[in-house]
PDB file of C-alpha atoms and ligand atoms in Angstrom:
ATOM      1  CA  MET N 651      12.413 -11.888  -2.761  1.00 44.00           C
ATOM      2  CA  SER N 652      11.903 -11.346  -6.736  1.00 44.00           C
ATOM      3  CA  ALA N 653      14.106 -13.738  -8.598  1.00 49.00           C
ATOM      4  CA  ALA N 654      14.930 -10.953 -11.090  1.00 80.00           C
ATOM      5  CA  GLY N 655      13.440  -7.569 -10.829  1.00 94.00           C
ATOM      6  CA  LEU N 656      12.791  -5.536  -7.778  1.00 97.00           C
ATOM      7  CA  PHE N 657       9.724  -5.048  -6.185  1.00 98.00           C
ATOM      8  CA  LEU N 658       9.185  -1.732  -4.498  1.00 98.00           C
ATOM      9  CA  THR N 659       5.789  -0.824  -2.478  1.00 98.00           C
ATOM     10  CA  PHE N 660       4.772   2.555  -1.304  1.00 98.00           C
ATOM     11  CA  GLU N 661       2.298   2.638   1.993  1.00 98.00           C
ATOM     12  CA  GLY N 662       0.915   4.902   4.038  1.00 96.00           C
ATOM     13  CA  ILE N 663      -2.314   6.359   5.727  1.00 93.00           C
ATOM     14  CA  ASP N 664      -4.995   8.050   3.554  1.00 89.00           C
ATOM     15  CA  GLY N 665      -3.806  11.450   2.368  1.00 88.00           C
ATOM     16  CA  SER N 666      -0.170  10.637   2.917  1.00 92.00           C
ATOM     17  CA  GLY N 667       0.378  11.444  -0.448  1.00 93.00           C
ATOM     18  CA  LYS N 668       1.910   7.990  -1.522  1.00 95.00           C
ATOM     19  CA  SER N 669       0.087   7.889  -4.485  1.00 96.00           C
ATOM     20  CA  THR N 670       1.664  10.997  -6.038  1.00 96.00           C
ATOM     21  CA  GLN N 671       4.987   9.724  -4.384  1.00 98.00           C
ATOM     22  CA  ALA N 672       4.654   6.604  -6.174  1.00 98.00           C
ATOM     23  CA  ARG N 673       4.170   8.169  -9.632  1.00 98.00           C
ATOM     24  CA  ARG N 674       7.105  10.554  -9.456  1.00 98.00           C
ATOM     25  CA  LEU N 675       9.370   7.682  -8.547  1.00 98.00           C
ATOM     26  CA  ALA N 676       8.443   6.018 -11.356  1.00 98.00           C
ATOM     27  CA  ASP N 677       8.577   8.994 -13.552  1.00 98.00           C
ATOM     28  CA  THR N 678      12.029   9.576 -12.078  1.00 97.00           C
ATOM     29  CA  LEU N 679      13.430   5.965 -12.534  1.00 96.00           C
ATOM     30  CA  ARG N 680      12.234   5.910 -16.155  1.00 97.00           C
ATOM     31  CA  ALA N 681      14.193   8.932 -16.968  1.00 97.00           C
ATOM     32  CA  GLU N 682      16.921   7.450 -15.566  1.00 94.00           C
ATOM     33  CA  GLY N 683      16.720   4.633 -17.834  1.00 95.00           C
ATOM     34  CA  ARG N 684      15.128   1.868 -15.663  1.00 96.00           C
ATOM     35  CA  ASP N 685      12.352  -0.171 -16.908  1.00 97.00           C
ATOM     36  CA  VAL N 686       9.436   0.678 -14.563  1.00 98.00           C
ATOM     37  CA  VAL N 687       6.000  -0.769 -14.023  1.00 98.00           C
ATOM     38  CA  LEU N 688       3.809   1.509 -11.869  1.00 98.00           C
ATOM     39  CA  THR N 689       1.031  -0.472 -10.227  1.00 98.00           C
ATOM     40  CA  ARG N 690      -1.345  -0.240  -7.477  1.00 98.00           C
ATOM     41  CA  GLU N 691      -3.836  -2.068  -5.155  1.00 98.00           C
ATOM     42  CA  PRO N 692      -6.512  -2.995  -4.685  1.00 97.00           C
ATOM     43  CA  GLY N 693      -6.139  -3.546  -8.262  1.00 98.00           C
ATOM     44  CA  GLY N 694      -3.080  -3.854 -10.885  1.00 98.00           C
ATOM     45  CA  SER N 695      -4.783  -6.214 -13.108  1.00 98.00           C
ATOM     46  CA  PRO N 696      -8.119  -6.335 -14.754  1.00 98.00           C
ATOM     47  CA  GLY N 697      -9.525  -8.822 -12.631  1.00 98.00           C
ATOM     48  CA  ALA N 698      -8.373  -7.234  -9.407  1.00 98.00           C
ATOM     49  CA  GLU N 699      -9.569  -4.054 -10.578  1.00 98.00           C
ATOM     50  CA  GLU N 700     -12.978  -5.509 -10.729  1.00 97.00           C
ATOM     51  CA  ILE N 701     -12.606  -6.715  -6.878  1.00 97.00           C
ATOM     52  CA  ARG N 702     -11.403  -2.830  -6.250  1.00 96.00           C
ATOM     53  CA  ALA N 703     -14.843  -1.515  -6.952  1.00 94.00           C
ATOM     54  CA  LEU N 704     -16.615  -4.285  -4.955  1.00 94.00           C
ATOM     55  CA  VAL N 705     -14.293  -3.389  -1.595  1.00 94.00           C
ATOM     56  CA  LEU N 706     -13.922   0.397  -2.344  1.00 92.00           C
ATOM     57  CA  GLN N 707     -17.562   1.419  -2.823  1.00 90.00           C
ATOM     58  CA  GLY N 708     -20.731   0.933  -1.470  1.00 88.00           C
ATOM     59  CA  GLU N 709     -21.879   1.228   2.412  1.00 87.00           C
ATOM     60  CA  PRO N 710     -19.179   1.011   5.187  1.00 81.00           C
ATOM     61  CA  ASP N 711     -20.654  -2.448   6.477  1.00 85.00           C
ATOM     62  CA  ARG N 712     -21.105  -4.058   3.171  1.00 90.00           C
ATOM     63  CA  TRP N 713     -18.698  -6.885   3.784  1.00 92.00           C
ATOM     64  CA  SER N 714     -17.431  -8.370   7.409  1.00 89.00           C
ATOM     65  CA  ALA N 715     -13.948  -7.698   8.283  1.00 88.00           C
ATOM     66  CA  GLU N 716     -12.737 -11.621   7.232  1.00 92.00           C
ATOM     67  CA  THR N 717     -14.611 -11.300   4.104  1.00 94.00           C
ATOM     68  CA  GLU N 718     -12.666  -8.032   3.240  1.00 94.00           C
ATOM     69  CA  ILE N 719      -9.578  -9.874   3.827  1.00 95.00           C
ATOM     70  CA  LEU N 720     -10.539 -12.203   1.710  1.00 97.00           C
ATOM     71  CA  LEU N 721     -11.407  -9.880  -1.265  1.00 97.00           C
ATOM     72  CA  PHE N 722      -8.077  -7.904  -0.846  1.00 98.00           C
ATOM     73  CA  THR N 723      -6.126 -11.226  -0.741  1.00 98.00           C
ATOM     74  CA  ALA N 724      -8.047 -12.470  -4.061  1.00 98.00           C
ATOM     75  CA  ALA N 725      -7.316  -9.281  -5.567  1.00 98.00           C
ATOM     76  CA  ARG N 726      -3.646  -9.440  -4.644  1.00 98.00           C
ATOM     77  CA  ARG N 727      -3.238 -13.053  -5.946  1.00 98.00           C
ATOM     78  CA  ASP N 728      -4.650 -11.833  -9.188  1.00 98.00           C
ATOM     79  CA  HIS N 729      -2.471  -8.748  -9.032  1.00 98.00           C
ATOM     80  CA  LEU N 730       0.759 -11.055  -8.515  1.00 98.00           C
ATOM     81  CA  GLU N 731      -0.144 -13.646 -10.806  1.00 98.00           C
ATOM     82  CA  ARG N 732      -0.926 -11.486 -13.888  1.00 98.00           C
ATOM     83  CA  THR N 733       1.270  -8.340 -13.268  1.00 98.00           C
ATOM     84  CA  ILE N 734       3.873  -8.340 -10.790  1.00 98.00           C
ATOM     85  CA  GLN N 735       5.692 -11.711 -11.329  1.00 98.00           C
ATOM     86  CA  PRO N 736       5.740 -11.386 -15.023  1.00 98.00           C
ATOM     87  CA  ALA N 737       7.276  -8.137 -14.649  1.00 98.00           C
ATOM     88  CA  LEU N 738       9.814  -9.238 -12.176  1.00 98.00           C
ATOM     89  CA  ALA N 739      10.553 -12.371 -14.054  1.00 97.00           C
ATOM     90  CA  ALA N 740      11.101  -9.906 -17.058  1.00 97.00           C
ATOM     91  CA  GLY N 741      13.900  -8.070 -14.639  1.00 97.00           C
ATOM     92  CA  LYS N 742      11.497  -4.680 -14.633  1.00 97.00           C
ATOM     93  CA  LEU N 743      11.256  -2.564 -11.473  1.00 97.00           C
ATOM     94  CA  VAL N 744       7.867  -3.145  -9.990  1.00 98.00           C
ATOM     95  CA  ILE N 745       6.628  -0.150  -8.058  1.00 98.00           C
ATOM     96  CA  SER N 746       3.242  -0.786  -6.224  1.00 98.00           C
ATOM     97  CA  ASP N 747       1.150   1.916  -4.585  1.00 98.00           C
ATOM     98  CA  ARG N 748       0.023  -0.342  -1.579  1.00 98.00           C
ATOM     99  CA  PHE N 749       0.512  -4.094  -0.954  1.00 98.00           C
ATOM    100  CA  ALA N 750       0.119  -6.365   1.860  1.00 98.00           C
ATOM    101  CA  ASP N 751       1.301  -4.240   4.741  1.00 98.00           C
ATOM    102  CA  SER N 752      -2.256  -2.360   3.743  1.00 97.00           C
ATOM    103  CA  THR N 753      -4.126  -5.099   4.836  1.00 96.00           C
ATOM    104  CA  ARG N 754      -2.126  -5.713   7.685  1.00 95.00           C
ATOM    105  CA  MET N 755      -3.178  -2.214   9.041  1.00 93.00           C
ATOM    106  CA  TYR N 756      -6.394  -1.445   7.555  1.00 90.00           C
ATOM    107  CA  GLN N 757      -7.854  -4.897   8.175  1.00 91.00           C
ATOM    108  CA  GLY N 758      -5.599  -6.269  10.295  1.00 89.00           C
ATOM    109  CA  LEU N 759      -6.616  -3.335  12.991  1.00 85.00           C
ATOM    110  CA  ALA N 760     -10.447  -3.888  12.157  1.00 65.00           C
ATOM    111  CA  ARG N 761     -12.774  -1.497  13.324  1.00 57.00           C
ATOM    112  CA  ASN N 762     -14.471  -1.888  16.303  1.00 56.00           C
ATOM    113  CA  ARG N 763     -12.415  -4.934  17.469  1.00 61.00           C
ATOM    114  CA  ALA N 764      -9.681  -5.345  19.828  1.00 60.00           C
ATOM    115  CA  PRO N 765      -6.534  -3.961  18.444  1.00 55.00           C
ATOM    116  CA  GLY N 766      -4.726  -6.646  16.621  1.00 56.00           C
ATOM    117  CA  ASP N 767      -7.873  -9.083  16.459  1.00 73.00           C
ATOM    118  CA  LEU N 768      -7.635 -10.025  12.946  1.00 90.00           C
ATOM    119  CA  ARG N 769      -3.797  -9.597  12.480  1.00 91.00           C
ATOM    120  CA  ARG N 770      -2.940 -13.172  12.664  1.00 90.00           C
ATOM    121  CA  LEU N 771      -5.729 -14.092   9.997  1.00 92.00           C
ATOM    122  CA  VAL N 772      -4.291 -11.595   7.505  1.00 95.00           C
ATOM    123  CA  ASP N 773      -0.613 -13.044   8.180  1.00 95.00           C
ATOM    124  CA  THR N 774      -2.025 -16.496   7.724  1.00 95.00           C
ATOM    125  CA  LEU N 775      -3.787 -15.969   4.477  1.00 97.00           C
ATOM    126  CA  HIS N 776      -0.741 -13.905   3.008  1.00 98.00           C
ATOM    127  CA  ASP N 777       1.941 -17.158   4.136  1.00 98.00           C
ATOM    128  CA  LEU N 778      -0.874 -19.599   2.034  1.00 98.00           C
ATOM    129  CA  MET N 779      -1.878 -17.438  -0.666  1.00 98.00           C
ATOM    130  CA  ILE N 780       0.758 -14.582  -1.759  1.00 98.00           C
ATOM    131  CA  GLY N 781       3.868 -15.577   0.343  1.00 97.00           C
ATOM    132  CA  ILE N 782       6.293 -12.669  -1.035  1.00 97.00           C
ATOM    133  CA  GLU N 783       7.167  -9.785   0.592  1.00 98.00           C
ATOM    134  CA  PRO N 784       8.626  -6.538  -1.599  1.00 98.00           C
ATOM    135  CA  ASP N 785      12.421  -6.015  -1.800  1.00 97.00           C
ATOM    136  CA  LEU N 786      11.692  -2.640  -0.456  1.00 98.00           C
ATOM    137  CA  THR N 787       8.988  -0.586   1.356  1.00 98.00           C
ATOM    138  CA  VAL N 788       8.766   3.235   1.340  1.00 98.00           C
ATOM    139  CA  LEU N 789       6.406   4.459   4.010  1.00 98.00           C
ATOM    140  CA  ILE N 790       5.246   7.995   3.789  1.00 98.00           C
ATOM    141  CA  ASP N 791       4.603   9.278   7.614  1.00 98.00           C
ATOM    142  CA  ILE N 792       2.416  11.702   7.854  1.00 95.00           C
ATOM    143  CA  ASP N 793       0.101  13.420  10.793  1.00 93.00           C
ATOM    144  CA  PRO N 794      -3.399  11.861  10.549  1.00 90.00           C
ATOM    145  CA  VAL N 795      -5.169  15.462  10.876  1.00 88.00           C
ATOM    146  CA  THR N 796      -3.084  16.244   7.862  1.00 88.00           C
ATOM    147  CA  GLY N 797      -3.873  13.019   6.088  1.00 85.00           C
ATOM    148  CA  LEU N 798      -7.514  13.189   7.047  1.00 82.00           C
ATOM    149  CA  SER N 799      -7.804  16.699   5.814  1.00 83.00           C
ATOM    150  CA  ARG N 800      -6.165  15.834   2.280  1.00 83.00           C
ATOM    151  CA  ALA N 801      -8.352  12.714   1.948  1.00 78.00           C
ATOM    152  CA  LEU N 802     -11.629  14.175   2.805  1.00 78.00           C
ATOM    153  CA  SER N 803     -10.456  17.295   0.404  1.00 80.00           C
ATOM    154  CA  ARG N 804     -10.788  14.694  -2.746  1.00 76.00           C
ATOM    155  CA  ARG N 805     -13.668  12.794  -2.125  1.00 69.00           C
ATOM    156  CA  THR N 806     -14.550  10.221  -4.547  1.00 70.00           C
ATOM    157  CA  VAL N 807     -16.946   7.467  -5.160  1.00 61.00           C
ATOM    158  CA  GLU N 808     -14.349   5.155  -3.382  1.00 66.00           C
ATOM    159  CA  GLU N 809     -14.551   6.168  -0.125  1.00 64.00           C
ATOM    160  CA  ARG N 810     -15.713   3.258   2.108  1.00 62.00           C
ATOM    161  CA  PHE N 811     -12.392   3.379   3.957  1.00 64.00           C
ATOM    162  CA  GLU N 812     -12.195   7.112   4.165  1.00 60.00           C
ATOM    163  CA  GLY N 813     -15.170   7.693   6.827  1.00 61.00           C
ATOM    164  CA  PHE N 814     -12.190   6.512   9.468  1.00 69.00           C
ATOM    165  CA  GLY N 815     -11.781   8.926  12.338  1.00 77.00           C
ATOM    166  CA  CYS N 816      -8.449  10.461  13.618  1.00 81.00           C
ATOM    167  CA  ASP N 817      -7.999   7.978  16.261  1.00 83.00           C
ATOM    168  CA  PHE N 818      -8.152   5.040  13.969  1.00 83.00           C
ATOM    169  CA  LEU N 819      -5.817   6.974  11.616  1.00 87.00           C
ATOM    170  CA  ALA N 820      -3.517   7.435  14.520  1.00 90.00           C
ATOM    171  CA  GLN N 821      -3.377   3.832  15.324  1.00 90.00           C
ATOM    172  CA  MET N 822      -2.735   2.956  11.978  1.00 91.00           C
ATOM    173  CA  ARG N 823       0.125   5.480  11.605  1.00 94.00           C
ATOM    174  CA  ALA N 824       1.657   3.895  14.630  1.00 94.00           C
ATOM    175  CA  GLY N 825       1.123   0.345  13.430  1.00 94.00           C
ATOM    176  CA  PHE N 826       2.875   1.424  10.046  1.00 97.00           C
ATOM    177  CA  LEU N 827       5.814   2.826  11.847  1.00 97.00           C
ATOM    178  CA  GLU N 828       6.006  -0.590  13.832  1.00 96.00           C
ATOM    179  CA  LEU N 829       6.251  -2.615  10.742  1.00 97.00           C
ATOM    180  CA  ALA N 830       9.223  -0.479   9.677  1.00 98.00           C
ATOM    181  CA  ALA N 831      10.851  -0.813  12.585  1.00 98.00           C
ATOM    182  CA  ALA N 832      10.349  -4.328  12.690  1.00 97.00           C
ATOM    183  CA  ALA N 833      11.719  -4.985   9.098  1.00 97.00           C
ATOM    184  CA  PRO N 834      14.334  -2.103   8.710  1.00 97.00           C
ATOM    185  CA  ASP N 835      16.066  -3.993   5.732  1.00 96.00           C
ATOM    186  CA  ARG N 836      12.714  -3.504   3.897  1.00 98.00           C
ATOM    187  CA  PHE N 837      11.477  -0.457   4.935  1.00 98.00           C
ATOM    188  CA  VAL N 838      12.578   3.331   4.146  1.00 97.00           C
ATOM    189  CA  THR N 839      10.740   5.946   6.012  1.00 98.00           C
ATOM    190  CA  VAL N 840       9.975   9.211   4.798  1.00 98.00           C
ATOM    191  CA  PRO N 841       8.300  12.419   6.389  1.00 97.00           C
ATOM    192  CA  GLY N 842       5.306  13.500   4.273  1.00 96.00           C
ATOM    193  CA  ASP N 843       4.175  16.466   5.511  1.00 94.00           C
ATOM    194  CA  ASP N 844       6.208  18.915   3.064  1.00 94.00           C
ATOM    195  CA  THR N 845       5.634  20.124  -0.287  1.00 95.00           C
ATOM    196  CA  PRO N 846       5.448  17.155  -3.248  1.00 96.00           C
ATOM    197  CA  ASP N 847       8.606  18.304  -4.817  1.00 97.00           C
ATOM    198  CA  ARG N 848      10.684  18.162  -1.406  1.00 97.00           C
ATOM    199  CA  VAL N 849       8.951  14.685  -0.432  1.00 97.00           C
ATOM    200  CA  ALA N 850      10.005  13.647  -4.011  1.00 97.00           C
ATOM    201  CA  GLU N 851      13.741  14.371  -3.618  1.00 97.00           C
ATOM    202  CA  ALA N 852      13.550  13.011  -0.048  1.00 97.00           C
ATOM    203  CA  VAL N 853      12.255   9.431  -1.416  1.00 97.00           C
ATOM    204  CA  ARG N 854      14.815   9.582  -4.458  1.00 95.00           C
ATOM    205  CA  ALA N 855      17.748  10.464  -2.089  1.00 95.00           C
ATOM    206  CA  ALA N 856      16.583   7.903   0.637  1.00 94.00           C
ATOM    207  CA  LEU N 857      16.695   4.913  -2.252  1.00 94.00           C
ATOM    208  CA  THR N 858      19.970   6.043  -3.399  1.00 91.00           C
ATOM    209  CA  GLN N 859      21.960   3.434  -1.215  1.00 87.00           C
ATOM    210  CA  ARG N 860      19.109   0.549  -1.641  1.00 90.00           C
ATOM    211  CA  LEU N 861      18.643   0.385  -5.460  1.00 89.00           C
ATOM    212  CA  PRO N 862      20.759  -1.611  -7.112  1.00 84.00           C
ATOM    213  CA  HIS N 863      22.873   0.139  -9.706  1.00 73.00           C
ATOM    214  CA  GLY N 864      21.732  -0.195 -13.349  1.00 62.00           C
TER     215      GLY N 864
HETATM  216  P1  TYD X 765      -5.848   3.807  -2.263  1.00 51.64           P
HETATM  217  O1  TYD X 765      -6.528   3.840  -3.508  1.00 51.64           O
HETATM  218  O2  TYD X 765      -4.459   3.909  -2.457  1.00 51.64           O
HETATM  219  O3  TYD X 765      -6.316   5.234  -1.455  1.00 51.64           O
HETATM  220  P2  TYD X 765      -5.818   6.631  -1.218  1.00 51.64           P
HETATM  221  O4  TYD X 765      -4.920   6.987  -2.296  1.00 51.64           O
HETATM  222  O5  TYD X 765      -6.703   7.464  -0.896  1.00 51.64           O
HETATM  223  O6  TYD X 765      -4.524   5.960  -0.314  1.00 51.64           O
HETATM  224  O7  TYD X 765      -6.566   2.717  -1.377  1.00 51.64           O
HETATM  225  C1  TYD X 765      -8.138   2.549  -1.661  1.00 51.64           C
HETATM  226  C2  TYD X 765      -8.334   2.388  -0.002  1.00 51.64           C
HETATM  227  O8  TYD X 765      -8.424   0.834   0.180  1.00 51.64           O
HETATM  228  C3  TYD X 765      -7.486   2.965   1.030  1.00 51.64           C
HETATM  229  O9  TYD X 765      -8.534   3.542   2.081  1.00 51.64           O
HETATM  230  C4  TYD X 765      -6.986   1.838   1.952  1.00 51.64           C
HETATM  231  C5  TYD X 765      -8.012   0.670   1.502  1.00 51.64           C
HETATM  232  N1  TYD X 765      -6.886  -0.572   1.748  1.00 51.64           N
HETATM  233  C6  TYD X 765      -7.259  -1.536   2.679  1.00 51.64           C
HETATM  234  O10 TYD X 765      -8.161  -1.445   3.401  1.00 51.64           O
HETATM  235  N2  TYD X 765      -6.756  -2.975   2.054  1.00 51.64           N
HETATM  236  C7  TYD X 765      -6.051  -3.398   1.861  1.00 51.64           C
HETATM  237  O11 TYD X 765      -5.103  -4.137   1.682  1.00 51.64           O
HETATM  238  C8  TYD X 765      -5.518  -2.378   0.596  1.00 51.64           C
HETATM  239  C9  TYD X 765      -4.471  -2.548  -0.371  1.00 51.64           C
HETATM  240  C10 TYD X 765      -6.221  -0.858   0.493  1.00 51.64           C
END
């Protein structure tokens, strides 16, 4: 748990619209007078943004699954030290577009491996090097076919992970829902297959009971 501020993350499969929703929630909460830091992973600090380019660009088999886990965790550690912890210590509300749950899913369910194979490694490294969970996580839940078509329609240079097929995305969607079911105090699940405006309203409404006043 954070000492003073509040740490909120957005999670979901590619094309779920969580980046848009993270930005919209940040705008809404700022308009309500809260001091919000909007950040993202991989990245969120100068060093971690450099690691982002390493992990998201290039050939799909550029890194082994284990090396990927180390790189994402290294980026997260820098992000935590330089951006998240100082903001929380200053009493701010930190909103991160992805955090450790993404590694639990994307690397923990590694391609071409038995399901869950690397999950223990992800969790062990998280305990050793990161050690905190968000206070709240908004899971934007979407059908993988919708997510895939959205993700493919805006292809960028950062596409190492976007060649996933529907089966893997479906597995990941189920994995995110399992994480949410296992930690109901931390997670809020919001359906993402609606207009951005309506999803944004649903996110804000879902957080009403969960956000401390002020
Ligand atoms: P992101 O910029 O959130 O992409 P999108 O907006 O398309 O969801 O994340 C980039 C990619 O990095 C995304 O495909 C998920 C992947 N990723 C991991 O594989 N592991 C991680 O720990 C994180 C944070 C992201």
